[in-house]
Amino acid sequence: MAVSPPTAEELYHQAQTAFERGRYGESIQTLTQAIALVETNTALEGEIKTWLVTAYEAAGENQRARELCQQLQQHPHRETRKQNRRLMGILSAPRLIRHSEWLTEIPDLTQVSEKREKTYARYESSSKVAPPKPVDLSPDPYQDVQPDLGFVWVVLAGLMLGIGAWAWWG
């Protein structure tokens, strides 16, 4: 059975996933393939190209991002034009100076997450035994509770005083 080629929508979603995982080059390549398959001057084409602008910017290809964003401001789809006008404002904003001590470097965890996904997949496929049920190890909130007898003693003392006063006056 022959595998059908991916549609523009499928490629678009693959590119979004790649972008969200920080794989900007892969996202650019997949978005470019999707654009080749999508009908021109449609809302979907505008969305895909807007994501391409964002991918270019994330990959450090600022000039290409600005040029495409400029073109999209003339797109026939109104929402695409509106989005890209806003995006152009962001792309054209002056860069702030960021001192290295202000930044926190985020380590690349792509290999870790891929390894974890493979481990889980292997566990799921090879495991026939149900995982053990979790045991609640939290302390019993009623284990050390002593009954509060203070109220009982106050009532008894009041009764004794009442009976004593009644016997005295009565």
Short mmCIF file of C-alpha atoms in Angstrom, two decimals:
data_model
loop_
_atom_site.label_atom_id
_atom_site.label_comp_id
_atom_site.label_asym_id
_atom_site.label_seq_id
_atom_site.Cartn_x
_atom_site.Cartn_y
_atom_site.Cartn_z
CA MET A 1 0.00 0.00 0.00
CA ALA A 2 1.41 3.36 -1.05
CA VAL A 3 1.76 6.09 1.53
CA SER A 4 0.13 9.33 0.48
CA PRO A 5 2.28 12.47 0.66
CA PRO A 6 1.57 14.77 3.59
CA THR A 7 -0.89 17.60 3.10
CA ALA A 8 -0.10 21.25 3.70
CA GLU A 9 -2.05 21.11 6.97
CA GLU A 10 -0.07 18.09 8.20
CA LEU A 11 3.23 19.75 7.34
CA TYR A 12 2.03 22.93 9.03
CA HIS A 13 1.32 21.05 12.27
CA GLN A 14 4.66 19.21 12.05
CA ALA A 15 6.42 22.56 11.65
CA GLN A 16 4.60 24.00 14.67
CA THR A 17 5.70 21.02 16.77
CA ALA A 18 9.30 21.40 15.60
CA PHE A 19 9.19 25.13 16.38
CA GLU A 20 7.79 24.54 19.88
CA ARG A 21 10.64 22.09 20.53
CA GLY A 22 13.21 24.69 19.48
CA ARG A 23 14.04 23.07 16.13
CA TYR A 24 13.75 26.26 14.11
CA GLY A 25 15.68 25.06 11.05
CA GLU A 26 13.47 22.00 10.75
CA SER A 27 10.41 24.20 11.23
CA ILE A 28 11.53 26.56 8.43
CA GLN A 29 12.12 23.64 6.08
CA THR A 30 8.72 22.05 6.82
CA LEU A 31 6.85 25.36 6.56
CA THR A 32 8.49 25.98 3.17
CA GLN A 33 7.26 22.57 1.99
CA ALA A 34 3.76 23.36 3.27
CA ILE A 35 3.70 26.68 1.41
CA ALA A 36 4.50 24.84 -1.83
CA LEU A 37 1.38 22.68 -1.33
CA VAL A 38 -1.12 25.26 -0.08
CA GLU A 39 -3.39 27.33 -2.29
CA THR A 40 -2.13 30.91 -2.61
CA ASN A 41 -3.89 33.93 -1.13
CA THR A 42 -5.83 31.86 1.41
CA ALA A 43 -6.08 32.20 5.16
CA LEU A 44 -4.08 28.99 5.61
CA GLU A 45 -1.28 30.30 3.42
CA GLY A 46 -1.22 33.47 5.51
CA GLU A 47 -1.03 31.47 8.76
CA ILE A 48 1.77 29.26 7.47
CA LYS A 49 3.78 32.24 6.22
CA THR A 50 3.25 34.09 9.52
CA TRP A 51 4.68 31.08 11.35
CA LEU A 52 7.56 31.14 8.86
CA VAL A 53 8.26 34.77 9.83
CA THR A 54 8.41 33.71 13.47
CA ALA A 55 10.65 30.74 12.66
CA TYR A 56 13.03 32.96 10.68
CA GLU A 57 13.26 35.37 13.59
CA ALA A 58 13.83 32.55 16.10
CA ALA A 59 16.56 31.08 13.87
CA GLY A 60 18.32 34.46 13.73
CA GLU A 61 17.39 35.18 10.12
CA ASN A 62 16.02 38.61 11.00
CA GLN A 63 16.26 40.15 7.53
CA ARG A 64 14.31 37.31 5.90
CA ALA A 65 11.71 37.55 8.67
CA ARG A 66 11.24 41.28 8.10
CA GLU A 67 11.02 40.93 4.31
CA LEU A 68 8.38 38.20 4.48
CA CYS A 69 6.47 40.08 7.16
CA GLN A 70 6.49 43.18 4.94
CA GLN A 71 5.06 41.14 2.05
CA LEU A 72 2.36 39.65 4.27
CA GLN A 73 1.09 43.12 5.17
CA GLN A 74 -0.30 43.15 1.60
CA HIS A 75 -1.88 39.67 1.84
CA PRO A 76 -5.53 39.42 0.63
CA HIS A 77 -6.67 37.86 3.92
CA ARG A 78 -7.51 40.65 6.38
CA GLU A 79 -6.49 38.79 9.55
CA THR A 80 -3.10 37.93 8.04
CA ARG A 81 -2.47 41.60 7.19
CA LYS A 82 -3.48 42.65 10.71
CA GLN A 83 -1.29 40.03 12.41
CA ASN A 84 1.73 40.93 10.33
CA ARG A 85 1.37 44.65 11.01
CA ARG A 86 1.59 43.84 14.72
CA LEU A 87 4.45 41.42 14.11
CA MET A 88 6.34 44.02 12.08
CA GLY A 89 6.11 46.39 15.04
CA ILE A 90 7.77 43.75 17.20
CA LEU A 91 10.43 42.93 14.60
CA SER A 92 11.22 46.62 14.08
CA ALA A 93 11.51 47.43 17.78
CA PRO A 94 15.01 48.36 18.93
CA ARG A 95 16.97 45.59 20.59
CA LEU A 96 17.60 46.04 24.28
CA ILE A 97 21.05 45.54 25.67
CA ARG A 98 21.05 42.43 27.80
CA HIS A 99 23.87 41.90 30.22
CA SER A 100 25.02 38.32 30.64
CA GLU A 101 24.41 38.41 34.41
CA TRP A 102 20.73 39.16 33.75
CA LEU A 103 20.25 36.00 31.70
CA THR A 104 19.81 32.41 32.72
CA GLU A 105 20.98 29.86 30.22
CA ILE A 106 18.49 27.10 29.55
CA PRO A 107 20.21 23.80 28.79
CA ASP A 108 19.33 21.84 25.66
CA LEU A 109 17.16 18.96 26.84
CA THR A 110 16.15 17.58 23.45
CA GLN A 111 18.28 14.44 23.80
CA VAL A 112 16.96 13.84 27.30
CA SER A 113 13.31 14.10 26.26
CA GLU A 114 13.87 11.90 23.19
CA LYS A 115 15.63 9.29 25.33
CA ARG A 116 12.78 9.42 27.88
CA GLU A 117 10.17 8.98 25.12
CA LYS A 118 12.02 5.92 23.82
CA THR A 119 12.29 4.49 27.34
CA TYR A 120 8.56 4.95 27.96
CA ALA A 121 7.72 3.45 24.57
CA ARG A 122 9.91 0.43 25.35
CA TYR A 123 8.33 0.07 28.79
CA GLU A 124 4.81 0.28 27.41
CA SER A 125 5.46 -2.25 24.65
CA SER A 126 7.35 -4.79 26.78
CA SER A 127 5.37 -4.49 29.99
CA LYS A 128 2.49 -6.93 30.36
CA VAL A 129 2.18 -6.46 34.13
CA ALA A 130 0.13 -3.60 35.45
CA PRO A 131 2.20 -1.07 37.38
CA PRO A 132 1.80 -1.27 41.15
CA LYS A 133 -0.87 0.88 42.73
CA PRO A 134 0.49 3.89 44.57
CA VAL A 135 0.61 3.63 48.35
CA ASP A 136 -0.55 6.62 50.35
CA LEU A 137 2.32 7.37 52.72
CA SER A 138 0.88 10.56 54.10
CA PRO A 139 0.37 10.53 57.89
CA ASP A 140 -3.10 9.87 59.23
CA PRO A 141 -4.42 13.26 60.37
CA TYR A 142 -6.46 11.63 63.18
CA GLN A 143 -3.71 9.36 64.50
CA ASP A 144 -2.48 11.61 67.36
CA VAL A 145 -5.71 13.43 68.12
CA GLN A 146 -6.66 13.32 71.80
CA PRO A 147 -10.27 14.04 72.75
CA ASP A 148 -10.72 17.51 74.17
CA LEU A 149 -12.24 16.89 77.61
CA GLY A 150 -11.93 20.50 78.77
CA PHE A 151 -15.51 21.24 77.75
CA VAL A 152 -16.78 18.23 79.74
CA TRP A 153 -14.95 19.40 82.88
CA VAL A 154 -16.34 22.92 82.54
CA VAL A 155 -19.91 21.58 82.27
CA LEU A 156 -19.43 19.26 85.27
CA ALA A 157 -17.96 22.10 87.36
CA GLY A 158 -20.90 24.32 86.40
CA LEU A 159 -23.38 21.64 87.38
CA MET A 160 -21.66 21.08 90.71
CA LEU A 161 -21.68 24.80 91.47
CA GLY A 162 -25.33 25.03 90.46
CA ILE A 163 -26.30 22.09 92.65
CA GLY A 164 -24.23 23.45 95.55
CA ALA A 165 -25.80 26.91 95.24
CA TRP A 166 -29.30 25.44 95.05
CA ALA A 167 -28.64 23.30 98.14
CA TRP A 168 -27.24 26.29 100.04
CA TRP A 169 -30.12 28.65 99.23
CA GLY A 170 -32.78 26.08 99.02
#
